[in-house]
Short mmCIF file of C-alpha atoms in Angstrom, two decimals:
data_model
loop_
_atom_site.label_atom_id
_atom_site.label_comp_id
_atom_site.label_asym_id
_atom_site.label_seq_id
_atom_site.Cartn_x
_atom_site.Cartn_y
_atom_site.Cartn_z
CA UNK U 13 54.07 98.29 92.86
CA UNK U 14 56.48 95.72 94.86
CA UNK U 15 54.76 92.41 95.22
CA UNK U 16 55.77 89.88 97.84
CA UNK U 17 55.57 86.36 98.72
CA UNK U 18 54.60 85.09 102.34
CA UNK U 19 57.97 84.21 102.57
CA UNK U 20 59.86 87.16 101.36
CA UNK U 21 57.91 88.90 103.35
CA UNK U 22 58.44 87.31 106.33
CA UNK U 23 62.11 87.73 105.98
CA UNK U 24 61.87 91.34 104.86
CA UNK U 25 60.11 92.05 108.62
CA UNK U 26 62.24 89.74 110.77
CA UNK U 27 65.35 92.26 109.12
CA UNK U 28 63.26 95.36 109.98
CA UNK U 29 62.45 93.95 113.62
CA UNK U 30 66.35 94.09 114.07
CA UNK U 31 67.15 97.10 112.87
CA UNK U 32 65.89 98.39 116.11
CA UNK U 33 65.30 102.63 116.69
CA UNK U 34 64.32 103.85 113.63
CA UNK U 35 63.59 107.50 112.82
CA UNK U 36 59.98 108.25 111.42
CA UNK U 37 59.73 108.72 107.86
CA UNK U 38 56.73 111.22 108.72
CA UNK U 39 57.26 113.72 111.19
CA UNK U 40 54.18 114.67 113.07
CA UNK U 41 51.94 112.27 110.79
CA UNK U 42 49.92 109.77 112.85
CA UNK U 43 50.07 107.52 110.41
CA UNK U 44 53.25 107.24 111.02
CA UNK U 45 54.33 104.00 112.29
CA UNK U 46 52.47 102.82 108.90
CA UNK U 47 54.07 104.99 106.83
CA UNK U 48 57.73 104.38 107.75
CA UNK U 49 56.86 100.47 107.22
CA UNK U 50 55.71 101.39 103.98
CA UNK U 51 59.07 102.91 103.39
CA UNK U 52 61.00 100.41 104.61
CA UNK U 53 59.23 97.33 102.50
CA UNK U 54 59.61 99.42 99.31
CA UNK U 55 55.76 100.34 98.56
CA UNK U 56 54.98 104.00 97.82
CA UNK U 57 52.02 105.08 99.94
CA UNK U 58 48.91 105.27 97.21
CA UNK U 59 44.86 105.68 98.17
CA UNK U 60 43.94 102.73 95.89
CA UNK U 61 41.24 100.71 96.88
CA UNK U 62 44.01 97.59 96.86
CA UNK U 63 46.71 96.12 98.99
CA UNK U 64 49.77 98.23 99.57
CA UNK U 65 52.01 95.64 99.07
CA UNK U 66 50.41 93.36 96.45
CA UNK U 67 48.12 90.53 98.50
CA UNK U 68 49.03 92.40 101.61
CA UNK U 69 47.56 95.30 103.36
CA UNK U 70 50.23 97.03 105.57
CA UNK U 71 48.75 98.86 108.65
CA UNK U 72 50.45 99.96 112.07
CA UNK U 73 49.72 101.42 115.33
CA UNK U 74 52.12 102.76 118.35
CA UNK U 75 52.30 100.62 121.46
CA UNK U 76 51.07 102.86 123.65
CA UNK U 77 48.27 105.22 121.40
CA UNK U 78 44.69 104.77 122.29
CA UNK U 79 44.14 106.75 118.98
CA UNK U 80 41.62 104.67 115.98
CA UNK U 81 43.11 103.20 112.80
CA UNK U 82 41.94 104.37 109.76
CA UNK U 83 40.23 101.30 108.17
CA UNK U 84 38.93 103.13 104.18
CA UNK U 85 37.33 105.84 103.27
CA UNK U 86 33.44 105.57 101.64
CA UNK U 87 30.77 108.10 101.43
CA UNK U 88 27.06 106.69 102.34
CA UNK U 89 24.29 105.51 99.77
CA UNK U 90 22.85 106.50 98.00
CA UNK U 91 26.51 108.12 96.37
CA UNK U 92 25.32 109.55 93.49
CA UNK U 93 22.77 111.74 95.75
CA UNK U 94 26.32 113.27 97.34
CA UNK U 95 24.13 113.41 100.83
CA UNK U 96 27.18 115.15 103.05
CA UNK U 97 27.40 118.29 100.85
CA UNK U 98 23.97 118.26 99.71
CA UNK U 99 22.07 117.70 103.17
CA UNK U 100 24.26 117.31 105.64
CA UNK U 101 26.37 120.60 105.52
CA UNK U 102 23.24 122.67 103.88
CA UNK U 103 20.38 121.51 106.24
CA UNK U 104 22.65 120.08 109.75
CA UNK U 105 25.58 122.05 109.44
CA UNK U 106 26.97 124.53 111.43
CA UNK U 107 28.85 127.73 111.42
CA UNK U 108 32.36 126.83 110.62
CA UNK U 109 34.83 127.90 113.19
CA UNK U 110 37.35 129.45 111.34
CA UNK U 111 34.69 131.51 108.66
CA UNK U 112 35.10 134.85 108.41
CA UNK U 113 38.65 134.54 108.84
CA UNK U 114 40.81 131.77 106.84
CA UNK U 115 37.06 130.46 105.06
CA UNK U 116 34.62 132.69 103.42
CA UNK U 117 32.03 134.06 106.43
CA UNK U 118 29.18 131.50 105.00
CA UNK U 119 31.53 128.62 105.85
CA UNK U 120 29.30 125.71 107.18
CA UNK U 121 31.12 122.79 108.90
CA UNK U 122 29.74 118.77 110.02
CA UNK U 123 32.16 117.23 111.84
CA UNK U 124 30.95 114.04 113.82
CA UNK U 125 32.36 111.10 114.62
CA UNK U 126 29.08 108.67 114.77
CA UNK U 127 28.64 105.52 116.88
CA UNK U 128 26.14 102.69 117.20
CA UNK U 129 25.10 102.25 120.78
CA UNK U 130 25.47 106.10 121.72
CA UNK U 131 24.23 109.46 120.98
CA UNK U 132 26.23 112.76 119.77
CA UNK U 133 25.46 115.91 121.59
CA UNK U 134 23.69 116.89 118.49
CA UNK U 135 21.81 113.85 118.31
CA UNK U 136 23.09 111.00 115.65
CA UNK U 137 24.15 107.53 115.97
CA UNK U 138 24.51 104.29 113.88
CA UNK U 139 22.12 101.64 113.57
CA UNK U 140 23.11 98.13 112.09
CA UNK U 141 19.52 97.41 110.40
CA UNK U 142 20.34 93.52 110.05
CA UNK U 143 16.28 93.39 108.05
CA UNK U 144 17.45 95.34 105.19
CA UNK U 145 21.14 94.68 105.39
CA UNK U 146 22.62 98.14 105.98
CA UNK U 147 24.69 100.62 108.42
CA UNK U 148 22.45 103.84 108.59
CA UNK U 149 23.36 106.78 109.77
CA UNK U 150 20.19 108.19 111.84
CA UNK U 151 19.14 111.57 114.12
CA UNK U 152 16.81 111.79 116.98
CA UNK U 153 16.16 115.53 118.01
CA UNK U 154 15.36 114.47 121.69
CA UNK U 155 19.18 113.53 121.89
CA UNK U 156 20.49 117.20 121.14
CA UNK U 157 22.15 118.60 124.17
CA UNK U 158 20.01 121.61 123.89
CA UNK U 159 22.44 123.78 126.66
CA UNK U 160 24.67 123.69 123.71
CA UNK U 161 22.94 123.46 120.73
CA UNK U 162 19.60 124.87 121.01
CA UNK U 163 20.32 127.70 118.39
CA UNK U 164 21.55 124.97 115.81
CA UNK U 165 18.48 122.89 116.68
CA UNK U 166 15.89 125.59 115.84
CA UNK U 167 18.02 125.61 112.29
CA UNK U 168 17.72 121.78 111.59
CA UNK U 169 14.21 122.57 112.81
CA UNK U 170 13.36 125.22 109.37
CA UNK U 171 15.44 123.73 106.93
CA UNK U 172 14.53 119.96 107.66
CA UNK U 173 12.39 119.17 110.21
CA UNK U 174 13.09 117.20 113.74
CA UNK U 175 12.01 113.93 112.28
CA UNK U 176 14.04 111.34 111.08
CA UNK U 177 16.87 111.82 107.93
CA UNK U 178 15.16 111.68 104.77
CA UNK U 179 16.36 110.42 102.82
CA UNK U 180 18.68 108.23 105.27
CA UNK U 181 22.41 107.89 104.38
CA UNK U 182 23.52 104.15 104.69
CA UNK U 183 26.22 101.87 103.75
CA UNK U 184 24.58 98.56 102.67
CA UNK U 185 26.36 95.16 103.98
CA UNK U 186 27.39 93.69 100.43
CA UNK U 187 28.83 97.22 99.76
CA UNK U 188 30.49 97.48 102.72
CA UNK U 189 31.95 93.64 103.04
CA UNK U 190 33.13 94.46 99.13
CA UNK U 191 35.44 97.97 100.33
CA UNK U 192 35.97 96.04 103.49
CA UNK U 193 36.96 92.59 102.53
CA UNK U 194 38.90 94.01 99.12
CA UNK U 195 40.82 96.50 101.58
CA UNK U 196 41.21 94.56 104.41
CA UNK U 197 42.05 90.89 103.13
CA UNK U 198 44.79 90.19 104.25
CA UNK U 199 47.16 92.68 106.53
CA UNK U 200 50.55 92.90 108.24
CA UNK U 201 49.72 94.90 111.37
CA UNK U 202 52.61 96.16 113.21
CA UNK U 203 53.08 97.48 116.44
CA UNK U 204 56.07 99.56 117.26
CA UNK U 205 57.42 101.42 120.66
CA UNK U 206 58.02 104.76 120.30
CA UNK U 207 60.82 107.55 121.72
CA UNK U 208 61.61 110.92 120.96
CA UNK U 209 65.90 111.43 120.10
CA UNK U 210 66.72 115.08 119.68
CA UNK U 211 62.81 115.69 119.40
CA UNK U 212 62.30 113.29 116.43
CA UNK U 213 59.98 110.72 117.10
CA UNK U 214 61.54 107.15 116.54
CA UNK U 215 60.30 103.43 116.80
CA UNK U 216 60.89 99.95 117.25
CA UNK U 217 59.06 97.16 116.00
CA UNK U 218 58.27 95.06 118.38
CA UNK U 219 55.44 93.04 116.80
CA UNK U 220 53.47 91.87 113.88
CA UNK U 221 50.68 90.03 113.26
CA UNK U 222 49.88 88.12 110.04
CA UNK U 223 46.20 88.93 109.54
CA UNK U 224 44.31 86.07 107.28
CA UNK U 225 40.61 85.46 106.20
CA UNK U 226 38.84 88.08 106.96
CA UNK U 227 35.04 87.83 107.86
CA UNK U 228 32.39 90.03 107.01
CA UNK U 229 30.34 88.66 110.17
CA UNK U 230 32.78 90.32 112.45
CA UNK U 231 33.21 93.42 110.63
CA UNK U 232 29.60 93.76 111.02
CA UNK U 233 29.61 92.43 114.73
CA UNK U 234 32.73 95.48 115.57
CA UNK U 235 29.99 98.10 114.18
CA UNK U 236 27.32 97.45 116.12
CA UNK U 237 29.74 96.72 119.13
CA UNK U 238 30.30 100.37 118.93
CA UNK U 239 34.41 99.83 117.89
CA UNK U 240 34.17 100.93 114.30
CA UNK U 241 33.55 104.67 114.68
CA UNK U 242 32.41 106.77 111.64
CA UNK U 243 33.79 110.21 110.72
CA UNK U 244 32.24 112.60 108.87
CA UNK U 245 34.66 115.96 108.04
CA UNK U 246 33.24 118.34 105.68
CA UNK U 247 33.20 121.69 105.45
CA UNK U 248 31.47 123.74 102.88
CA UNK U 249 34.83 124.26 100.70
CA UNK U 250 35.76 120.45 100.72
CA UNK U 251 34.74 117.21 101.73
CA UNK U 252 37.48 115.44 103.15
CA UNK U 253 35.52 111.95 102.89
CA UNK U 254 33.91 109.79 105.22
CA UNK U 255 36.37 107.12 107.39
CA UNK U 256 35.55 104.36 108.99
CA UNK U 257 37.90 103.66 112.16
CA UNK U 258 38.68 100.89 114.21
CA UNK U 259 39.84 100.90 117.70
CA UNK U 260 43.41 99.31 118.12
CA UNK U 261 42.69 96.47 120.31
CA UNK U 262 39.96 95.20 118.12
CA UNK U 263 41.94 95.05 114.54
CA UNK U 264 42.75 91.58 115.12
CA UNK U 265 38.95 90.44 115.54
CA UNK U 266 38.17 90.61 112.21
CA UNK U 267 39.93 87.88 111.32
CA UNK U 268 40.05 84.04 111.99
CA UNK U 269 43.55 83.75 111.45
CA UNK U 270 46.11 85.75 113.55
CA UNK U 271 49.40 84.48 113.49
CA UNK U 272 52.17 86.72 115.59
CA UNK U 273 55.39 86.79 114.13
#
């Protein structure tokens, strides 16, 4: 793995900055703007729970994209329980759309994204349970938008019940501030224009931000705030992990030091 200093990094971005319009190095990939960074400093993308670029994180976001970044992947407590294929999909999921045709007919599907301070239509949201230090994930039947979902409700209602998740999937603070503050410690977040030549997309990177000191207070904070969503994608077949995702405008609040380039 390439390893840079402050310095050499520095440098390496200022050049980048004036290269200008540069064409994506992943067509179609919203990741994108990330990924073609990644290119350009030399680090070959990886899903290692460590810095791309040795002590730095590398993330990046277009200009004008209301879309979440990706912060890390990690599946709720307890783990070893494996509570999305063994309760979630089984017990609260629902018929997935494409079974019977590209997935076998008793494809199941749970798809939510999950946010403290709100409701889905099928009734889950996140509560930051600062007694016991953890992020749980909980459901309240009353919240089900039954116009839509009465059929799935009466489901829930045989296999588990309309109470509360038991047991309750959570992500507990130390865990989280470990994945978080591991991941996240310190970051080169880049924001780049974007324009389409010939239908290609291209960019130009217009800023970055040295991200420093991370704190696990404001991680916390952006949760309950609502701006650190939680995805859940599974379908019966394969779990395609749990993400935790970050509106854009908030990245640079979990940090004390933010130093524009």
């Amino acid at each position: 793995m390439k390893q840079f200093t402050k310095e050499s990094l520095v440098g390496k971005l200022e050049d980048i900055r004036a290269m200008g319009w540069i064409e994506t190095a992943r067509p179609g990939n919203d990741g994108g703007v990330g990924n073609t960074l990644e290119d350009l400093l030399g680090i070959q993308e990886n899903n290692l729970p460590l810095p791309n670029s040795g002590e730095w994180e590398v993330k990046g976001q277009r200009a004008d994209s209301g879309s979440l970044i990706t912060l890390f992947h990690m599946e709720p407590s307890c783990r070893a329980f494996k509570f999305v294929p063994r309760v979630f999909l089984p017990k609260y999921g629902w018929r997935h759309k494409k079974a019977g045709q590209r997935y076998p007919n008793c494809e199941r599907s749970f798809r939510q994204t999950i946010t403290a301070g709100q409701f889905t239509s099928r009734g889950f949201t996140i509560f930051v349970n600062h007694k016991f230090r953890r992020v749980e994930v909980s459901f309240d039947s009353f919240k089900v938008n039954i116009e839509k979902h009465e059929d799935w409700l009466n489901r829930v209602e045989r296999l588990a019940g309309l109470g509360e998740l038991n047991p309750q999937p959570y992500w507990g603070f130390d865990d989280l501030y470990h994945k978080a503050g591991t991941k996240l410690k310190s970051t080169i977040y880049a924001v780049a224009e974007r324009k389409r030549r010939r239908g290609v997309e291209h960019f130009r990177y217009s800023q970055f931000f040295m991200l420093e000191k991370f704190r696990q207070d404001k991680f916390v904070s952006v949760i309950e705030s609502g701006d650190i969503k939680i995805d859940f994608d599974a379908r019966t077949g394969h779990n395609h992990g749990t993400k935790f995702r970050l509106k854009q405008q908030r990245y640079t609040d979990l940090y004390d030091s933010v130093i524009p380039l």
